[in-house]
JSON list of C-alpha atoms in Angstrom, two decimals:
[
{"chain": "A", "resi": 1, "resn": "MET", "atom": "CA", "xyz": [98.54, 40.48, -84.17]},
{"chain": "A", "resi": 2, "resn": "HIS", "atom": "CA", "xyz": [96.14, 37.86, -84.95]},
{"chain": "A", "resi": 3, "resn": "HIS", "atom": "CA", "xyz": [95.87, 34.79, -82.78]},
{"chain": "A", "resi": 4, "resn": "GLU", "atom": "CA", "xyz": [94.35, 31.73, -84.15]},
{"chain": "A", "resi": 5, "resn": "ARG", "atom": "CA", "xyz": [92.27, 29.73, -81.92]},
{"chain": "A", "resi": 6, "resn": "THR", "atom": "CA", "xyz": [92.54, 26.03, -81.88]},
{"chain": "A", "resi": 7, "resn": "VAL", "atom": "CA", "xyz": [89.42, 24.10, -81.17]},
{"chain": "A", "resi": 8, "resn": "HIS", "atom": "CA", "xyz": [89.72, 20.73, -79.50]},
{"chain": "A", "resi": 9, "resn": "HIS", "atom": "CA", "xyz": [86.84, 18.36, -80.15]},
{"chain": "A", "resi": 10, "resn": "PRO", "atom": "CA", "xyz": [86.37, 15.53, -77.69]},
{"chain": "A", "resi": 11, "resn": "GLU", "atom": "CA", "xyz": [86.57, 12.00, -78.90]},
{"chain": "A", "resi": 12, "resn": "PRO", "atom": "CA", "xyz": [83.16, 10.53, -79.84]},
{"chain": "A", "resi": 13, "resn": "ILE", "atom": "CA", "xyz": [81.66, 8.26, -77.20]},
{"chain": "A", "resi": 14, "resn": "THR", "atom": "CA", "xyz": [81.15, 4.73, -78.34]},
{"chain": "A", "resi": 15, "resn": "TRP", "atom": "CA", "xyz": [79.32, 1.99, -76.49]},
{"chain": "A", "resi": 16, "resn": "GLN", "atom": "CA", "xyz": [81.46, -0.84, -75.33]},
{"chain": "A", "resi": 17, "resn": "PRO", "atom": "CA", "xyz": [79.83, -3.69, -73.47]},
{"chain": "A", "resi": 18, "resn": "ALA", "atom": "CA", "xyz": [81.24, -4.67, -70.10]},
{"chain": "A", "resi": 19, "resn": "PRO", "atom": "CA", "xyz": [83.58, -7.60, -70.18]},
{"chain": "A", "resi": 20, "resn": "ALA", "atom": "CA", "xyz": [81.83, -10.90, -69.63]},
{"chain": "A", "resi": 21, "resn": "THR", "atom": "CA", "xyz": [82.05, -12.16, -66.12]},
{"chain": "A", "resi": 22, "resn": "THR", "atom": "CA", "xyz": [80.79, -15.29, -64.55]},
{"chain": "A", "resi": 23, "resn": "PRO", "atom": "CA", "xyz": [77.21, -16.07, -65.64]},
{"chain": "A", "resi": 24, "resn": "VAL", "atom": "CA", "xyz": [74.40, -15.06, -63.26]},
{"chain": "A", "resi": 25, "resn": "PRO", "atom": "CA", "xyz": [72.67, -18.15, -61.89]},
{"chain": "A", "resi": 26, "resn": "LEU", "atom": "CA", "xyz": [68.97, -18.49, -62.66]},
{"chain": "A", "resi": 27, "resn": "VAL", "atom": "CA", "xyz": [68.36, -19.96, -59.22]},
{"chain": "A", "resi": 28, "resn": "PRO", "atom": "CA", "xyz": [68.80, -17.43, -56.44]},
{"chain": "A", "resi": 29, "resn": "VAL", "atom": "CA", "xyz": [71.51, -18.17, -53.95]},
{"chain": "A", "resi": 30, "resn": "PHE", "atom": "CA", "xyz": [70.42, -17.80, -50.34]},
{"chain": "A", "resi": 31, "resn": "GLN", "atom": "CA", "xyz": [71.30, -18.99, -46.93]},
{"chain": "A", "resi": 32, "resn": "GLU", "atom": "CA", "xyz": [69.36, -22.11, -45.93]},
{"chain": "A", "resi": 33, "resn": "GLN", "atom": "CA", "xyz": [67.02, -21.17, -43.12]},
{"chain": "A", "resi": 34, "resn": "ALA", "atom": "CA", "xyz": [64.65, -23.31, -41.19]},
{"chain": "A", "resi": 35, "resn": "GLY", "atom": "CA", "xyz": [61.23, -23.18, -42.79]},
{"chain": "A", "resi": 36, "resn": "ILE", "atom": "CA", "xyz": [62.30, -21.57, -46.11]},
{"chain": "A", "resi": 37, "resn": "ALA", "atom": "CA", "xyz": [63.06, -23.64, -49.21]},
{"chain": "A", "resi": 38, "resn": "LEU", "atom": "CA", "xyz": [63.13, -23.41, -52.99]},
{"chain": "A", "resi": 39, "resn": "VAL", "atom": "CA", "xyz": [59.95, -25.10, -54.26]},
{"chain": "A", "resi": 40, "resn": "THR", "atom": "CA", "xyz": [58.49, -25.85, -57.68]},
{"chain": "A", "resi": 41, "resn": "LEU", "atom": "CA", "xyz": [54.86, -24.80, -58.17]},
{"chain": "A", "resi": 42, "resn": "PRO", "atom": "CA", "xyz": [52.39, -26.85, -60.25]},
{"chain": "A", "resi": 43, "resn": "ASP", "atom": "CA", "xyz": [52.87, -24.55, -63.27]},
{"chain": "A", "resi": 44, "resn": "GLY", "atom": "CA", "xyz": [56.65, -25.18, -63.19]},
{"chain": "A", "resi": 45, "resn": "THR", "atom": "CA", "xyz": [57.68, -21.88, -61.58]},
{"chain": "A", "resi": 46, "resn": "ARG", "atom": "CA", "xyz": [60.43, -22.18, -58.97]},
{"chain": "A", "resi": 47, "resn": "THR", "atom": "CA", "xyz": [60.16, -19.82, -56.00]},
{"chain": "A", "resi": 48, "resn": "LEU", "atom": "CA", "xyz": [61.07, -19.44, -52.35]},
{"chain": "A", "resi": 49, "resn": "ALA", "atom": "CA", "xyz": [58.37, -20.46, -49.92]},
{"chain": "A", "resi": 50, "resn": "TYR", "atom": "CA", "xyz": [57.80, -21.08, -46.25]},
{"chain": "A", "resi": 51, "resn": "THR", "atom": "CA", "xyz": [57.68, -24.78, -45.53]},
{"chain": "A", "resi": 52, "resn": "HIS", "atom": "CA", "xyz": [56.74, -26.84, -42.53]},
{"chain": "A", "resi": 53, "resn": "PRO", "atom": "CA", "xyz": [59.69, -28.62, -41.02]},
{"chain": "A", "resi": 54, "resn": "THR", "atom": "CA", "xyz": [59.42, -32.36, -41.24]},
{"chain": "A", "resi": 55, "resn": "PRO", "atom": "CA", "xyz": [59.33, -34.00, -37.83]},
{"chain": "A", "resi": 56, "resn": "THR", "atom": "CA", "xyz": [62.33, -36.14, -37.07]},
{"chain": "A", "resi": 57, "resn": "ALA", "atom": "CA", "xyz": [60.52, -38.47, -34.68]},
{"chain": "A", "resi": 58, "resn": "PRO", "atom": "CA", "xyz": [56.91, -39.55, -35.11]},
{"chain": "A", "resi": 59, "resn": "ALA", "atom": "CA", "xyz": [54.52, -37.94, -32.66]},
{"chain": "A", "resi": 60, "resn": "PRO", "atom": "CA", "xyz": [53.04, -40.28, -30.06]},
{"chain": "A", "resi": 61, "resn": "ALA", "atom": "CA", "xyz": [49.68, -41.62, -31.11]},
{"chain": "A", "resi": 62, "resn": "LEU", "atom": "CA", "xyz": [46.81, -40.05, -29.22]},
{"chain": "A", "resi": 63, "resn": "ALA", "atom": "CA", "xyz": [43.72, -41.93, -28.24]},
{"chain": "A", "resi": 64, "resn": "PRO", "atom": "CA", "xyz": [40.87, -41.22, -30.65]},
{"chain": "A", "resi": 65, "resn": "ALA", "atom": "CA", "xyz": [38.74, -38.37, -29.35]},
{"chain": "A", "resi": 66, "resn": "ALA", "atom": "CA", "xyz": [35.20, -39.22, -28.38]},
{"chain": "A", "resi": 67, "resn": "GLY", "atom": "CA", "xyz": [32.50, -37.50, -30.42]},
{"chain": "A", "resi": 68, "resn": "VAL", "atom": "CA", "xyz": [30.66, -34.54, -28.96]},
{"chain": "A", "resi": 69, "resn": "PRO", "atom": "CA", "xyz": [27.08, -35.51, -28.08]},
{"chain": "A", "resi": 70, "resn": "GLY", "atom": "CA", "xyz": [24.30, -33.85, -30.06]},
{"chain": "A", "resi": 71, "resn": "TRP", "atom": "CA", "xyz": [22.70, -32.24, -27.01]},
{"chain": "A", "resi": 72, "resn": "ALA", "atom": "CA", "xyz": [26.01, -30.51, -26.20]},
{"chain": "A", "resi": 73, "resn": "LYS", "atom": "CA", "xyz": [26.27, -29.08, -29.71]},
{"chain": "A", "resi": 74, "resn": "THR", "atom": "CA", "xyz": [22.66, -27.88, -29.59]},
{"chain": "A", "resi": 75, "resn": "THR", "atom": "CA", "xyz": [23.17, -26.31, -26.16]},
{"chain": "A", "resi": 76, "resn": "ALA", "atom": "CA", "xyz": [26.36, -24.60, -27.29]},
{"chain": "A", "resi": 77, "resn": "LEU", "atom": "CA", "xyz": [24.59, -23.15, -30.34]},
{"chain": "A", "resi": 78, "resn": "LEU", "atom": "CA", "xyz": [21.54, -21.99, -28.40]},
{"chain": "A", "resi": 79, "resn": "ALA", "atom": "CA", "xyz": [23.37, -20.52, -25.39]},
{"chain": "A", "resi": 80, "resn": "PRO", "atom": "CA", "xyz": [24.31, -17.19, -27.05]},
{"chain": "A", "resi": 81, "resn": "THR", "atom": "CA", "xyz": [20.80, -16.82, -28.46]},
{"chain": "A", "resi": 82, "resn": "LEU", "atom": "CA", "xyz": [19.19, -17.45, -25.10]},
{"chain": "A", "resi": 83, "resn": "GLY", "atom": "CA", "xyz": [21.59, -15.11, -23.33]},
{"chain": "A", "resi": 84, "resn": "GLY", "atom": "CA", "xyz": [21.04, -12.39, -25.93]},
{"chain": "A", "resi": 85, "resn": "GLY", "atom": "CA", "xyz": [17.26, -12.78, -25.62]},
{"chain": "A", "resi": 86, "resn": "ILE", "atom": "CA", "xyz": [17.41, -12.46, -21.85]},
{"chain": "A", "resi": 87, "resn": "GLY", "atom": "CA", "xyz": [19.62, -9.38, -22.17]},
{"chain": "A", "resi": 88, "resn": "ALA", "atom": "CA", "xyz": [17.28, -7.77, -24.71]},
{"chain": "A", "resi": 89, "resn": "ALA", "atom": "CA", "xyz": [14.28, -8.51, -22.49]},
{"chain": "A", "resi": 90, "resn": "GLY", "atom": "CA", "xyz": [16.03, -6.88, -19.53]},
{"chain": "A", "resi": 91, "resn": "ILE", "atom": "CA", "xyz": [16.79, -3.76, -21.56]},
{"chain": "A", "resi": 92, "resn": "GLY", "atom": "CA", "xyz": [13.20, -3.63, -22.83]},
{"chain": "A", "resi": 93, "resn": "ILE", "atom": "CA", "xyz": [11.77, -3.97, -19.34]},
{"chain": "A", "resi": 94, "resn": "SER", "atom": "CA", "xyz": [14.06, -1.23, -18.04]},
{"chain": "A", "resi": 95, "resn": "TYR", "atom": "CA", "xyz": [12.77, 1.12, -20.75]},
{"chain": "A", "resi": 96, "resn": "ALA", "atom": "CA", "xyz": [9.15, 0.07, -20.19]},
{"chain": "A", "resi": 97, "resn": "ALA", "atom": "CA", "xyz": [9.23, 0.14, -16.35]},
{"chain": "A", "resi": 98, "resn": "PRO", "atom": "CA", "xyz": [7.78, 3.67, -15.89]},
{"chain": "A", "resi": 99, "resn": "GLY", "atom": "CA", "xyz": [4.95, 2.94, -18.32]},
{"chain": "A", "resi": 100, "resn": "LEU", "atom": "CA", "xyz": [4.27, -0.44, -16.70]},
{"chain": "A", "resi": 101, "resn": "ILE", "atom": "CA", "xyz": [4.06, 1.18, -13.25]},
{"chain": "A", "resi": 102, "resn": "ALA", "atom": "CA", "xyz": [1.60, 3.78, -14.57]},
{"chain": "A", "resi": 103, "resn": "LEU", "atom": "CA", "xyz": [-0.39, 1.04, -16.31]},
{"chain": "A", "resi": 104, "resn": "THR", "atom": "CA", "xyz": [-0.71, -1.04, -13.14]},
{"chain": "A", "resi": 105, "resn": "GLU", "atom": "CA", "xyz": [-1.85, 2.01, -11.16]},
{"chain": "A", "resi": 106, "resn": "ALA", "atom": "CA", "xyz": [-4.47, 2.77, -13.82]},
{"chain": "A", "resi": 107, "resn": "LEU", "atom": "CA", "xyz": [-5.65, -0.86, -13.77]},
{"chain": "A", "resi": 108, "resn": "TRP", "atom": "CA", "xyz": [-5.99, -0.81, -9.97]},
{"chain": "A", "resi": 109, "resn": "ALA", "atom": "CA", "xyz": [-7.96, 2.45, -10.21]},
{"chain": "A", "resi": 110, "resn": "LEU", "atom": "CA", "xyz": [-10.24, 0.83, -12.79]},
{"chain": "A", "resi": 111, "resn": "VAL", "atom": "CA", "xyz": [-10.76, -2.22, -10.55]},
{"chain": "A", "resi": 112, "resn": "ALA", "atom": "CA", "xyz": [-11.63, 0.06, -7.62]},
{"chain": "A", "resi": 113, "resn": "LEU", "atom": "CA", "xyz": [-14.08, 2.04, -9.78]},
{"chain": "A", "resi": 114, "resn": "ILE", "atom": "CA", "xyz": [-15.78, -1.13, -11.02]},
{"chain": "A", "resi": 115, "resn": "ALA", "atom": "CA", "xyz": [-15.99, -2.49, -7.47]},
{"chain": "A", "resi": 116, "resn": "ALA", "atom": "CA", "xyz": [-17.48, 0.78, -6.20]},
{"chain": "A", "resi": 117, "resn": "GLY", "atom": "CA", "xyz": [-19.94, 0.88, -9.09]},
{"chain": "A", "resi": 118, "resn": "ALA", "atom": "CA", "xyz": [-21.07, -2.68, -8.41]},
{"chain": "A", "resi": 119, "resn": "ALA", "atom": "CA", "xyz": [-21.34, -2.16, -4.66]},
{"chain": "A", "resi": 120, "resn": "LEU", "atom": "CA", "xyz": [-23.28, 1.13, -4.78]},
{"chain": "A", "resi": 121, "resn": "PRO", "atom": "CA", "xyz": [-26.65, -0.29, -5.93]},
{"chain": "A", "resi": 122, "resn": "MET", "atom": "CA", "xyz": [-26.44, -3.06, -3.32]},
{"chain": "A", "resi": 123, "resn": "LEU", "atom": "CA", "xyz": [-25.77, -0.52, -0.58]},
{"chain": "A", "resi": 124, "resn": "MET", "atom": "CA", "xyz": [-28.67, 1.64, -1.70]},
{"chain": "A", "resi": 125, "resn": "ARG", "atom": "CA", "xyz": [-31.06, -1.30, -1.69]},
{"chain": "A", "resi": 126, "resn": "CYS", "atom": "CA", "xyz": [-29.95, -2.40, 1.74]},
{"chain": "A", "resi": 127, "resn": "GLY", "atom": "CA", "xyz": [-30.03, 1.11, 3.18]},
{"chain": "A", "resi": 128, "resn": "ARG", "atom": "CA", "xyz": [-33.59, 2.16, 2.37]},
{"chain": "A", "resi": 129, "resn": "GLY", "atom": "CA", "xyz": [-35.37, -1.01, 3.42]},
{"chain": "A", "resi": 130, "resn": "ARG", "atom": "CA", "xyz": [-38.73, -2.19, 1.94]},
{"chain": "A", "resi": 131, "resn": "SER", "atom": "CA", "xyz": [-40.57, 1.10, 1.44]},
{"chain": "A", "resi": 132, "resn": "ALA", "atom": "CA", "xyz": [-43.26, 1.14, -1.24]},
{"chain": "A", "resi": 133, "resn": "SER", "atom": "CA", "xyz": [-42.74, 4.69, -2.40]},
{"chain": "A", "resi": 134, "resn": "THR", "atom": "CA", "xyz": [-39.80, 5.76, -4.50]},
{"chain": "A", "resi": 135, "resn": "THR", "atom": "CA", "xyz": [-38.44, 9.26, -4.90]},
{"chain": "A", "resi": 136, "resn": "HIS", "atom": "CA", "xyz": [-37.56, 10.61, -8.34]},
{"chain": "A", "resi": 137, "resn": "ILE", "atom": "CA", "xyz": [-35.18, 13.52, -8.62]},
{"chain": "A", "resi": 138, "resn": "THR", "atom": "CA", "xyz": [-34.96, 15.44, -11.87]},
{"chain": "A", "resi": 139, "resn": "GLN", "atom": "CA", "xyz": [-32.57, 18.25, -12.62]},
{"chain": "A", "resi": 140, "resn": "HIS", "atom": "CA", "xyz": [-32.60, 20.88, -15.31]},
{"chain": "A", "resi": 141, "resn": "ILE", "atom": "CA", "xyz": [-29.35, 22.83, -15.71]},
{"chain": "A", "resi": 142, "resn": "THR", "atom": "CA", "xyz": [-28.62, 25.55, -18.29]},
{"chain": "A", "resi": 143, "resn": "ALA", "atom": "CA", "xyz": [-25.56, 27.69, -19.00]},
{"chain": "A", "resi": 144, "resn": "THR", "atom": "CA", "xyz": [-24.93, 30.31, -21.65]},
{"chain": "A", "resi": 145, "resn": "GLY", "atom": "CA", "xyz": [-21.54, 30.51, -23.34]},
{"chain": "A", "resi": 146, "resn": "LEU", "atom": "CA", "xyz": [-18.42, 28.50, -22.69]},
{"chain": "A", "resi": 147, "resn": "PHE", "atom": "CA", "xyz": [-17.65, 30.13, -19.34]},
{"chain": "A", "resi": 148, "resn": "GLY", "atom": "CA", "xyz": [-21.17, 31.27, -18.46]},
{"chain": "A", "resi": 149, "resn": "ARG", "atom": "CA", "xyz": [-22.71, 30.75, -15.02]},
{"chain": "A", "resi": 150, "resn": "ALA", "atom": "CA", "xyz": [-24.88, 27.66, -14.78]},
{"chain": "A", "resi": 151, "resn": "HIS", "atom": "CA", "xyz": [-28.46, 27.86, -13.42]},
{"chain": "A", "resi": 152, "resn": "GLY", "atom": "CA", "xyz": [-30.50, 24.85, -12.55]},
{"chain": "A", "resi": 153, "resn": "THR", "atom": "CA", "xyz": [-33.54, 23.47, -10.81]},
{"chain": "A", "resi": 154, "resn": "ALA", "atom": "CA", "xyz": [-33.95, 20.24, -8.90]},
{"chain": "A", "resi": 155, "resn": "ASN", "atom": "CA", "xyz": [-37.39, 18.60, -8.50]},
{"chain": "A", "resi": 156, "resn": "HIS", "atom": "CA", "xyz": [-38.17, 15.92, -5.91]},
{"chain": "A", "resi": 157, "resn": "ARG", "atom": "CA", "xyz": [-41.24, 13.79, -6.62]}
]
């Protein structure tokens, strides 16, 4: 027994446009909100934009403001610079303080050395009086090597 097969082909699909409905407006429809409006730009494009609400009542006129004096402007411009300079100087002094302390101690030691050096000849002159003879002391010191023992002679004349 032979069965014949029947083949069913589907119907071909054809494109059918959707039925025409109401035309789509070119201008978007939106709810009016405060501060948003449809505006036309200088090139003719229409778009939504934020707008400033127009005042309903005119604002009360204020008295014209007096001009700011020149010295106040100058002071206002220089105040941050002056403050920054003072702050930078404070930071610099705080970093330099140990060196400045050591420098002042070294300067005082130098002043004391100079004072002692200037006073020593005057004390020697005052101490020995008006004697006619002078004493000369000569020394001859020798040492061998870097760490060698030194030997010397002293002559009084």
